[in-house]
Short mmCIF file of C-alpha atoms and ligand atoms in Angstrom, two decimals:
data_model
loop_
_atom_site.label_atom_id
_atom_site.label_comp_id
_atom_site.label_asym_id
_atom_site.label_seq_id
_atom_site.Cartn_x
_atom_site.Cartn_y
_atom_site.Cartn_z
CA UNK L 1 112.31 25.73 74.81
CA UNK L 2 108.97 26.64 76.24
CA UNK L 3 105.90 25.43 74.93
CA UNK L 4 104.01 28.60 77.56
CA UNK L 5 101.08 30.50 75.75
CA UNK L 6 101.24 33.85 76.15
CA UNK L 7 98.23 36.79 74.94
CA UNK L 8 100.26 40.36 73.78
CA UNK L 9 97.86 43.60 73.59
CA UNK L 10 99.58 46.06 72.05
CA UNK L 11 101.77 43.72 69.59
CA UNK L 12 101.58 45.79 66.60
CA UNK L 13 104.09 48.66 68.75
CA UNK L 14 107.19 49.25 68.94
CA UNK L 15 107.32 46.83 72.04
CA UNK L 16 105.16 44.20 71.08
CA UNK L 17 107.43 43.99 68.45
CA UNK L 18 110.45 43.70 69.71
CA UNK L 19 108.44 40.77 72.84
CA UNK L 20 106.95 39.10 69.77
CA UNK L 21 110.53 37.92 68.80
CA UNK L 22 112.02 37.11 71.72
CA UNK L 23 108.69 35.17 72.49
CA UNK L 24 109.05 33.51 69.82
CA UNK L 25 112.94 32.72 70.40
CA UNK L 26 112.00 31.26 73.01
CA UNK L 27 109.12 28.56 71.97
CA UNK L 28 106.41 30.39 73.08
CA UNK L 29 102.78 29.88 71.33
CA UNK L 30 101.71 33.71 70.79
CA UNK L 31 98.26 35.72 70.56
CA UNK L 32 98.34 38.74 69.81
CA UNK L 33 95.47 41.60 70.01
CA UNK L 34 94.83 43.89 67.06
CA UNK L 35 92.34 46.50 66.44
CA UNK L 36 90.21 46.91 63.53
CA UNK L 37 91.53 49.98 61.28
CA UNK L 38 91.07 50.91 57.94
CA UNK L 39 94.76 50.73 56.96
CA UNK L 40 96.66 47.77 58.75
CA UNK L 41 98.85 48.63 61.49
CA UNK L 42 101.13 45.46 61.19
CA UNK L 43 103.99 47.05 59.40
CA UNK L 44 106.03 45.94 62.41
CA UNK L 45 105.22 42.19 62.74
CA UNK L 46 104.55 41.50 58.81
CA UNK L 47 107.52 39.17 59.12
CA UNK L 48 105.18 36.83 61.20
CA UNK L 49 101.96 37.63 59.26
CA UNK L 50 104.17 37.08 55.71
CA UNK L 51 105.23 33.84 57.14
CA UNK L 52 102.24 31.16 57.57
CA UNK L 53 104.33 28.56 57.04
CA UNK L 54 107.38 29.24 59.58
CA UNK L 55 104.87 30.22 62.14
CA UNK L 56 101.33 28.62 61.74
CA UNK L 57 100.53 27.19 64.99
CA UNK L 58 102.81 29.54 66.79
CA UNK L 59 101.59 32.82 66.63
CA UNK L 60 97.72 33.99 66.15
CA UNK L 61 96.30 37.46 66.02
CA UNK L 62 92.76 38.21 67.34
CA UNK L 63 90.23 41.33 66.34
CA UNK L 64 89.65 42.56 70.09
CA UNK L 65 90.38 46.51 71.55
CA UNK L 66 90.84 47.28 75.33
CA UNK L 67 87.98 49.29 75.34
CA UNK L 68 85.77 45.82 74.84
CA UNK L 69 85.41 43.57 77.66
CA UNK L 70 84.12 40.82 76.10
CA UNK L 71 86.30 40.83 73.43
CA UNK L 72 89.31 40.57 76.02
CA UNK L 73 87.05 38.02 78.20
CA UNK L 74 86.25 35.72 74.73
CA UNK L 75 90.15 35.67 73.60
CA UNK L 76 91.27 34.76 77.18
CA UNK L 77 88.41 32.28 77.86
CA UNK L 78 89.36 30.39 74.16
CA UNK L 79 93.24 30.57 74.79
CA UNK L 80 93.72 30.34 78.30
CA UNK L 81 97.58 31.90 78.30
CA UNK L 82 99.67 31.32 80.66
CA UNK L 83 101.30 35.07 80.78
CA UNK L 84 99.82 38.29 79.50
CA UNK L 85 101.41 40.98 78.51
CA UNK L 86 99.41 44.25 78.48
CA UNK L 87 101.08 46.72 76.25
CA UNK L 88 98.28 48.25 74.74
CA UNK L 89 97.83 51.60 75.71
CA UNK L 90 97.11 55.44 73.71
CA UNK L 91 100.48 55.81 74.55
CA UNK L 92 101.10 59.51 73.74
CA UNK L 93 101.43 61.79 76.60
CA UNK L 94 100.32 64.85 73.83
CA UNK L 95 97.41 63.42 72.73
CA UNK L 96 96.15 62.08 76.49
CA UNK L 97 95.45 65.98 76.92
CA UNK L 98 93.09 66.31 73.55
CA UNK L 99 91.54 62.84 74.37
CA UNK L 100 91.50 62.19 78.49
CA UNK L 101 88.22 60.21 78.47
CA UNK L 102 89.54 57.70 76.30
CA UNK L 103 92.72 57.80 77.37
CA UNK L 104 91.29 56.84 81.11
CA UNK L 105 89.26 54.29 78.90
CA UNK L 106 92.27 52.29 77.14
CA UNK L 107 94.66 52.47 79.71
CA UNK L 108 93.02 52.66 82.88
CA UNK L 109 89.86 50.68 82.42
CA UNK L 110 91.59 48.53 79.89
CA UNK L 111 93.75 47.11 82.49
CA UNK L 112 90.50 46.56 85.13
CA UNK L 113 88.88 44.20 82.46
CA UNK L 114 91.57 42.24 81.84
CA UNK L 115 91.96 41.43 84.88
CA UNK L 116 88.10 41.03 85.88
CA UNK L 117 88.37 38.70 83.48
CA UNK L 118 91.11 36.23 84.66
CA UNK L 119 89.26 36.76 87.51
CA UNK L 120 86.04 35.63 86.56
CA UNK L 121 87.15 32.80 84.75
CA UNK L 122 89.02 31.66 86.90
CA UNK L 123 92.61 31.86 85.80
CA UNK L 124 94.38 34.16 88.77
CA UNK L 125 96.29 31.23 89.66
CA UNK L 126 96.93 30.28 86.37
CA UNK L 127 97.76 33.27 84.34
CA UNK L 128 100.75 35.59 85.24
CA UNK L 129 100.46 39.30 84.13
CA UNK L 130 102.59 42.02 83.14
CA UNK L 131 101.29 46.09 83.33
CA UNK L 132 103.40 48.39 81.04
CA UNK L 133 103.70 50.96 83.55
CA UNK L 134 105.70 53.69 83.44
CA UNK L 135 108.45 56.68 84.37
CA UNK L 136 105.29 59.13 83.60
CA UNK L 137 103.99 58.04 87.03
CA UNK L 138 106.89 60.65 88.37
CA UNK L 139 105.53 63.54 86.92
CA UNK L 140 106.83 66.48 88.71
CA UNK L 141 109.76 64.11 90.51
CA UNK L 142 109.76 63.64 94.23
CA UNK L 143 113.30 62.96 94.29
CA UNK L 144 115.90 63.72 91.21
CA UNK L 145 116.13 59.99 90.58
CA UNK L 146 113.49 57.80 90.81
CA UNK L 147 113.11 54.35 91.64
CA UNK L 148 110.55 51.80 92.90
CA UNK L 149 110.04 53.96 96.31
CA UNK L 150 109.54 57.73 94.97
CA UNK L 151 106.26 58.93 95.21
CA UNK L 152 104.43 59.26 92.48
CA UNK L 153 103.00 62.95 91.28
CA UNK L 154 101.48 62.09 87.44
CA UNK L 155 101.07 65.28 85.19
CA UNK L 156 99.23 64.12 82.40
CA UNK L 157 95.85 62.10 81.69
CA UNK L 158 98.03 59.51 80.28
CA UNK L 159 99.99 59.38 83.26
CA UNK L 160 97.05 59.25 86.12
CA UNK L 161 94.97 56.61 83.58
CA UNK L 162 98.90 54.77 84.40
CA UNK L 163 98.18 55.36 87.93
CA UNK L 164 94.55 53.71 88.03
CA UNK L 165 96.25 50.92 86.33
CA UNK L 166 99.41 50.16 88.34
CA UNK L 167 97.16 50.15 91.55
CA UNK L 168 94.87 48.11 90.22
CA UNK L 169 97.36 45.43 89.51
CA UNK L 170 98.72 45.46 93.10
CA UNK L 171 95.08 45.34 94.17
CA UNK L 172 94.70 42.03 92.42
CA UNK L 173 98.04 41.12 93.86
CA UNK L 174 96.46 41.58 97.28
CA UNK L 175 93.27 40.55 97.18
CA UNK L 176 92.88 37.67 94.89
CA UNK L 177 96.50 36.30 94.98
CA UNK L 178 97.52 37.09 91.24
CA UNK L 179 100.80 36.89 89.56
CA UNK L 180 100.64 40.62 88.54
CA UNK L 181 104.14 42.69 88.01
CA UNK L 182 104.27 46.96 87.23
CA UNK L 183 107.11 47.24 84.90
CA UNK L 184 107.92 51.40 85.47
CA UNK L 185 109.62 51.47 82.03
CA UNK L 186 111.57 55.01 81.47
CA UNK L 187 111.88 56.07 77.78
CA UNK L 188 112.61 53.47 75.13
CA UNK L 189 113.46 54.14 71.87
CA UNK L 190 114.43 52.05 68.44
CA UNK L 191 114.45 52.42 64.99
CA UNK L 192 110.57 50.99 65.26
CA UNK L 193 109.36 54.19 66.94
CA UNK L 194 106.73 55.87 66.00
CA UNK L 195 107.70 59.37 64.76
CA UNK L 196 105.62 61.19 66.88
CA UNK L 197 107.89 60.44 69.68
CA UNK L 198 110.74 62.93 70.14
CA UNK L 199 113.37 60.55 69.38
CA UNK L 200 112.37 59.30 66.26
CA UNK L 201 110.82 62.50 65.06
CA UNK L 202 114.22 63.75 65.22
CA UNK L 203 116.14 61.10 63.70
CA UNK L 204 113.28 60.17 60.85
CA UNK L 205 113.09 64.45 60.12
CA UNK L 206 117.31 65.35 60.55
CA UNK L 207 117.38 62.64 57.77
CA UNK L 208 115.34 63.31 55.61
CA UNK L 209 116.56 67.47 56.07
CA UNK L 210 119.94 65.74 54.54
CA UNK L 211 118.74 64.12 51.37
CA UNK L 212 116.73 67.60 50.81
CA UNK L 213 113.01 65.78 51.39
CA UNK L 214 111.80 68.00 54.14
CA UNK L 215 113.00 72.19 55.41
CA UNK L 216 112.60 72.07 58.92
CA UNK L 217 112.46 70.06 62.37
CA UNK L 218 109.99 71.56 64.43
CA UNK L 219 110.32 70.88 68.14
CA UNK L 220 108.63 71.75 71.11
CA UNK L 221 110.66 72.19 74.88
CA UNK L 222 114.06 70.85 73.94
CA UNK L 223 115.26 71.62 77.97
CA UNK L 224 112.79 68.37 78.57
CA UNK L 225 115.62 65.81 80.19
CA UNK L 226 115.22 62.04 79.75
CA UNK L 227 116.15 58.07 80.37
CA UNK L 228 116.55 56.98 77.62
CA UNK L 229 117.31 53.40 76.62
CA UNK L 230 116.80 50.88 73.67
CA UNK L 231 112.82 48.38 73.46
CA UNK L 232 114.80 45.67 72.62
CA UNK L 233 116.84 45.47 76.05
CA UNK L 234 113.29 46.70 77.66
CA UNK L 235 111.59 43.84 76.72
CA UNK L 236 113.30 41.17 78.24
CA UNK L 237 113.06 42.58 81.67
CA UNK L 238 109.53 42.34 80.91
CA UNK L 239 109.33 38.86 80.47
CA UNK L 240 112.12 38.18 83.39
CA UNK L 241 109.53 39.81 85.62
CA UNK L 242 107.09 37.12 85.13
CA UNK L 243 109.76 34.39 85.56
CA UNK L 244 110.18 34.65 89.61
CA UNK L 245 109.16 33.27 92.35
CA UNK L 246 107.10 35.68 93.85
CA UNK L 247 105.61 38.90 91.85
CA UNK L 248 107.20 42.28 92.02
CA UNK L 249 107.30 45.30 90.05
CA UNK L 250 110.62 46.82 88.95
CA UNK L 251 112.15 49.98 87.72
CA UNK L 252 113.85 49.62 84.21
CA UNK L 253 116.30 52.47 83.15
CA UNK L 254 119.05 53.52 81.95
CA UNK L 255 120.02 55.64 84.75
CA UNK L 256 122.05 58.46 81.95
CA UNK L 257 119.47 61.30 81.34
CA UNK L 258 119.78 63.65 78.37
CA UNK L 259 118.24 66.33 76.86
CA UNK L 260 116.16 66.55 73.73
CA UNK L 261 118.23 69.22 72.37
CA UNK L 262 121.10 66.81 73.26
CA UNK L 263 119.79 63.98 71.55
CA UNK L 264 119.42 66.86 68.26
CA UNK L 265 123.19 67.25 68.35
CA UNK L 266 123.73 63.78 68.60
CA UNK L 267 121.78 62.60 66.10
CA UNK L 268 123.02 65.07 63.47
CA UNK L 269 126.72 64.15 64.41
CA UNK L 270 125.90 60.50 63.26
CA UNK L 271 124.63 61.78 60.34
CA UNK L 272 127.88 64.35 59.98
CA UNK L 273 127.14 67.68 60.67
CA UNK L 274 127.02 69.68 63.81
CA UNK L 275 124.39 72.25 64.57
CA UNK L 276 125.17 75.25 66.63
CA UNK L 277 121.91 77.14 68.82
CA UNK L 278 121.21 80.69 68.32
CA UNK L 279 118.47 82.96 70.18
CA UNK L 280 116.90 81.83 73.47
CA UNK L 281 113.05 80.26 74.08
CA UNK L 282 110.54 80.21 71.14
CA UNK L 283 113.03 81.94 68.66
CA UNK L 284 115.91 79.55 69.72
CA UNK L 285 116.84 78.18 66.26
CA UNK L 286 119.29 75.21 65.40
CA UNK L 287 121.86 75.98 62.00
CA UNK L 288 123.80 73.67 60.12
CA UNK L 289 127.82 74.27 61.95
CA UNK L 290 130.52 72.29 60.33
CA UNK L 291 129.88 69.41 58.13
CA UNK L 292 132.22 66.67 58.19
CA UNK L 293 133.13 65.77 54.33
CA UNK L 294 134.48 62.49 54.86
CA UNK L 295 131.12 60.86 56.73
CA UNK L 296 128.91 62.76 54.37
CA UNK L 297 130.62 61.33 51.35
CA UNK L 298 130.43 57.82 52.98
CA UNK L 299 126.82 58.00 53.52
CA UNK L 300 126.02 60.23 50.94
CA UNK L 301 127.38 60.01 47.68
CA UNK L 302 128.05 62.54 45.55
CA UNK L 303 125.52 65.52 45.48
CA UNK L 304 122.96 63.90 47.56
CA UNK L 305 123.70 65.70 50.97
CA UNK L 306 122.02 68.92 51.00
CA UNK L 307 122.92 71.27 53.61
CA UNK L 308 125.72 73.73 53.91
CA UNK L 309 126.94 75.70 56.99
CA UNK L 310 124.37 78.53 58.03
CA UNK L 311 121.10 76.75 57.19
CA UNK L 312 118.84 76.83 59.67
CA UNK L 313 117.06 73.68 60.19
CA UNK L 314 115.71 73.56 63.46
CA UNK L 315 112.56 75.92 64.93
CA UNK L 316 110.17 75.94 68.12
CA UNK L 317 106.80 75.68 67.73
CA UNK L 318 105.02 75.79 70.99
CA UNK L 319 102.37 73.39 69.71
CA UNK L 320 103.70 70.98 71.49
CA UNK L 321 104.32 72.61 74.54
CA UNK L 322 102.34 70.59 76.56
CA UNK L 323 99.94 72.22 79.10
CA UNK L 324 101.95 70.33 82.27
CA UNK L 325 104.95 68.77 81.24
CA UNK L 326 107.86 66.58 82.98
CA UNK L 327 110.77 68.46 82.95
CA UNK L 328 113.02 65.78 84.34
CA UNK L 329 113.35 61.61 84.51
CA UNK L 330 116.28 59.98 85.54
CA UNK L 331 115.98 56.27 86.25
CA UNK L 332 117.39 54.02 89.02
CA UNK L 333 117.32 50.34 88.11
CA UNK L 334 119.03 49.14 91.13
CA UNK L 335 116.50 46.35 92.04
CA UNK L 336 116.08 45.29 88.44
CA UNK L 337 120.08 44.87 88.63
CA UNK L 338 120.81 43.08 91.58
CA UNK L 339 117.74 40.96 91.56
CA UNK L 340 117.45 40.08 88.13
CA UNK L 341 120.61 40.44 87.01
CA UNK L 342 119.67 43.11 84.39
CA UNK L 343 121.59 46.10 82.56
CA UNK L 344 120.76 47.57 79.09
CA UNK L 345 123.18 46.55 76.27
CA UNK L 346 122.87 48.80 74.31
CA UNK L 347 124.63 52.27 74.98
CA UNK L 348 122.85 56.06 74.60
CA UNK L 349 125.09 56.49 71.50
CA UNK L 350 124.43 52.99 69.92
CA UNK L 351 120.71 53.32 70.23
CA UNK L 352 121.13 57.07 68.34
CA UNK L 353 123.50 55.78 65.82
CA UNK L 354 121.00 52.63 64.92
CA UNK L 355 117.95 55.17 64.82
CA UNK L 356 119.79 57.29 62.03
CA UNK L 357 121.15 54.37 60.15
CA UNK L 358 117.20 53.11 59.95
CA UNK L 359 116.28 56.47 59.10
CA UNK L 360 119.30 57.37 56.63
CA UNK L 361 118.68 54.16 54.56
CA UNK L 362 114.15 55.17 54.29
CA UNK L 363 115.24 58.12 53.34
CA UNK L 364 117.74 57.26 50.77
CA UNK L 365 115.09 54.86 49.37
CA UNK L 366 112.04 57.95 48.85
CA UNK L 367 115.02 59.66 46.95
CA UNK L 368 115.39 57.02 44.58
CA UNK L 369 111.42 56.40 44.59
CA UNK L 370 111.50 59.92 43.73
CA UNK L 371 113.66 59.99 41.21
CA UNK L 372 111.95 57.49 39.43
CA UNK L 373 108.49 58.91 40.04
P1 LIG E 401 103.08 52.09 70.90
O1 LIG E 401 104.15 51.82 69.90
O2 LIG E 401 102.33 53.37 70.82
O3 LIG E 401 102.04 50.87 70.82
C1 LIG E 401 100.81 50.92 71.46
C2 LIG E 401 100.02 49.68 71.11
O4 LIG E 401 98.75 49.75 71.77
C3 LIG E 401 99.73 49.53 69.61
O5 LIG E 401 99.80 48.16 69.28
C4 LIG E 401 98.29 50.00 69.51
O6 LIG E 401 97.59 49.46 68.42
C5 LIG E 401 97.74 49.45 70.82
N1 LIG E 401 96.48 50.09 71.20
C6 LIG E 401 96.19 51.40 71.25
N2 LIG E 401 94.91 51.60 71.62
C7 LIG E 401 94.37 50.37 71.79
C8 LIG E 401 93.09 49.89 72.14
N3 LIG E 401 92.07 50.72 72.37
N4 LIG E 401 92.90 48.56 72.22
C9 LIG E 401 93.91 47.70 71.95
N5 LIG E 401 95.14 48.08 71.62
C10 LIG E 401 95.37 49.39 71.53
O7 LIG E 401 103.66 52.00 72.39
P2 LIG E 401 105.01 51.29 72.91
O8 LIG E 401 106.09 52.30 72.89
O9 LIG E 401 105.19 49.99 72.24
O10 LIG E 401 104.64 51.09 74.45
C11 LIG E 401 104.06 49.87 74.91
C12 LIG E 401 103.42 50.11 76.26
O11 LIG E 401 104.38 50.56 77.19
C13 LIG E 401 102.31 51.17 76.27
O12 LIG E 401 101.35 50.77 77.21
C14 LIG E 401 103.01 52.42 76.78
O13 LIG E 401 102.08 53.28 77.40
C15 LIG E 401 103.98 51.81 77.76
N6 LIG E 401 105.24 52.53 77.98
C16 LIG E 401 106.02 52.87 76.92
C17 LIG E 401 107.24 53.48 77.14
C18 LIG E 401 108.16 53.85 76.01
O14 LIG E 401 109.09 54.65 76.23
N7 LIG E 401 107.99 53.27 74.82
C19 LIG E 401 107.67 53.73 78.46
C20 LIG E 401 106.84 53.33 79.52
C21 LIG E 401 105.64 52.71 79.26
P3 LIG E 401 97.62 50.16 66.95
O15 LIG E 401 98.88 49.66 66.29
O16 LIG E 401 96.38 49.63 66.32
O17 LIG E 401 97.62 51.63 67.15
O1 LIG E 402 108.45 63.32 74.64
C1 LIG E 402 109.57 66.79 74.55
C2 LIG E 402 108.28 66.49 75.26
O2 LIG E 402 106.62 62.26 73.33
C3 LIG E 402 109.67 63.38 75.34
C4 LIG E 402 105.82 57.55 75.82
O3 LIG E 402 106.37 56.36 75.32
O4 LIG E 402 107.69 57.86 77.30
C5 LIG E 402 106.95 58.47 76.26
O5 LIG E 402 106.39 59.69 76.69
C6 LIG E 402 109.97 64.82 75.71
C7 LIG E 402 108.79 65.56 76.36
O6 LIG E 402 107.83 60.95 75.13
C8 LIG E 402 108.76 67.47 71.09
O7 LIG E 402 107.66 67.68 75.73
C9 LIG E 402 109.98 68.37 72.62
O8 LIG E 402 109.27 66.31 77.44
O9 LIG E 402 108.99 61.42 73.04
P1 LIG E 402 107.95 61.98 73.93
P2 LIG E 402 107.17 61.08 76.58
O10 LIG E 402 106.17 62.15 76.67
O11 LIG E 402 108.31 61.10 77.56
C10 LIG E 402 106.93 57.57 78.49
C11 LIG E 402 107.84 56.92 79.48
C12 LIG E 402 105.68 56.83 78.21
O12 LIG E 402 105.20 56.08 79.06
C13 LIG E 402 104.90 57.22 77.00
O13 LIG E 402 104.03 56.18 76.58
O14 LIG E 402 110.26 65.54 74.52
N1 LIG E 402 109.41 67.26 73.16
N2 LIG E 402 109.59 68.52 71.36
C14 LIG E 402 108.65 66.68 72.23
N3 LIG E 402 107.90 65.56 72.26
C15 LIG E 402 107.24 65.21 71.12
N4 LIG E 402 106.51 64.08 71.11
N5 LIG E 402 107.32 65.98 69.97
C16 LIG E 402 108.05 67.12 69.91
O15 LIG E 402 108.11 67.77 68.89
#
């Protein structure tokens, strides 16, 4: 067991979830940075939080942002960590385009005064550091899969902020001798996604379509093709990277690409119906094809599954077209594989069939809640 201490930004994601736990599996101390909201974002680490006890001198959260410098300088300066992990990030490509300046602010500049401050206080040959980079980087692909070679062509504000901050980190590398990895993470997924993200929007809305607590999925380009694999397998590479000799960054994929109106026919099959497309660009619409009785009345129960053949569930709305997109990822973990030793465990159908499962069960819960209301 390790006694290492490592600082988290971004631990109240999906990811900083899913590296809190194996952290902690693994005898790390952990700090974690959280932002001051109104409501408390900690739905996903309450399990630590609810625990005092379990976890008191193990794991410690700390009021900073990534827009603060000296908040990031005070927390590093009190806990000098041996590893951080810098997940924090406005991590939705949609939103970069309504809010560029702080995007460029969080993740771009966010990055730079983090590592000013190991810098200043002296900690580059002390403190290792991991930037959650990413597939976006690709943009309008170079080369139809991409690995830790292909040029990089970003389309989005989230994706050039990305830029700023993977060079940075290889400046630092250069210049002052740092321990800094780029982790160029394609697409990961889990039941703790946030359901503004394709995947989870589709699995969270398909299931609550079923139980008859929402119409419609609304979806924007379904042709969009991508890598998708599962956070949990994600986030150990991320920690593997900053357990080498020498600091390198590393591709992490899948290297199976799909597309989003793939991963709508998937997901309704694990729920147990399939949908068949009608009409072509904005009018394309998705209907409820065959339902299969014997899943549905597994899952289900009697009455409770709502749809019939011929509803139409699915529309476009070109709301979220976005004004450049990236029409194609496709991942090739090669390095990460023969240098490290590391594939994904879990397979494109697991990770969809785990997502609905989540989903299915919240869903049958607000039924009851509603029933009862
Ligand atoms: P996520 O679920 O959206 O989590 C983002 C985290 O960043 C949250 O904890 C959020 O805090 C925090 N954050 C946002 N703005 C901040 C600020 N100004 N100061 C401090 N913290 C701030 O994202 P994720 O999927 O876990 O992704 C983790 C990282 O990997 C991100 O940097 C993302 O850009 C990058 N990435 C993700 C993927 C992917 O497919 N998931 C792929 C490649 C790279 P709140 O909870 O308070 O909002
Ligand atoms: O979109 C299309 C959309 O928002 C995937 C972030 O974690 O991964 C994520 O960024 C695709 C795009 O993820 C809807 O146009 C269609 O082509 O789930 P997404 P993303 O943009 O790939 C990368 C690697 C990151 O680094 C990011 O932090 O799906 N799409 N209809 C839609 N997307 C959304 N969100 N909503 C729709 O209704």
């Amino acid at each position: 067991m390790s006694n290492k201490v490592a600082l988290v930004t971004g631990i109240t994601g999906q990811d900083g979830a899913y590296l809190l736990k194996l952290l902690m599996s693994k005898g790390y101390v952990v700090h974690g940075l959280r932002r001051r909201v109104s409501v408390p974002t900690t739905q996903r680490i309450d399990e630590y939080i609810f625990a005092p006890q379990e976890h008191h001198n193990e794991f410690h959260l700390h009021y900073g942002d990534l827009t603060d410098g000296l908040s990031l300088t005070r927390i590093i300066q009190r806990i000098q960590p041996d590893e951080i992990y810098n997940l924090g990030a406005q991590s939705h490509v949609h939103v970069s385009f309504d809010s560029p300046e702080y995007t460029a602010d969080v993740n771009g500049l966010g990055t730079l005064r983090i590592l000013e401050a190991i810098r200043n206080l002296d900690l580059t040959h002390k403190t290792r550091f991991y930037q959650a980079s990413t597939s976006e980087l690709y943009g309008k692909i170079q080369s139809p899969q991409q690995s830790e070679s292909t040029p990089f062509y970003p389309r989005s504000p989230y994706a050039v902020a990305k830029l700023f901050a993977y060079w940075t980190v290889i400046n630092y590398r250069e210049a002052y001798g740092l321990y800094g990895c780029n982790g160029i993470l394609f697409n990961h997924e889990s039941a703790m996604r946030g359901t503004s993200f394709v995947t989870r929007k589709i699995t969270y809305t398909l299931s609550r379509i079923a139980y008859g607590l929402i119409d419609k999925l609304y979806l924007g380009n379904m042709n969009a093709l991508r890598d998708w694999g599962h956070a949990r397998d994600y986030v150990e590479m991320q920690w593997l990277m900053l357990q080498q000799e020498q600091p390198e960054d590393y591709v992490i994929a899948s290297g199976e690409r799909r597309s989003v109106r793939e991963f709508v026919e998937v997901a309704a099959r694990e729920i147990g119906f399939s949908i068949e497309w009608r009409g072509q660009g904005v009018d394309e619409v998705g209907l409820v094809s065959e339902v299969d009785p014997e899943k549905i009345g597994a899952t289900f129960g009697k009455g409770r599954f709502k749809l019939k053949p011929g509803d139409e569930i699915v529309n476009i709305d070109p709301y979220y077209f976005r004004p450049t997109e990236v029409d194609v990822l496709w991942g090739d973990a090669s390095k990460a594989r023969e240098k490290l030793n590391w594939s994904p465990k879990t397979s494109f159908l697991e990770l969809v069939s785990e997502m609905v499962a989540e989903d299915l069960e919240q869903a049958r819960k607000q039924v009851v809640v509603n029933q009862y209301e």
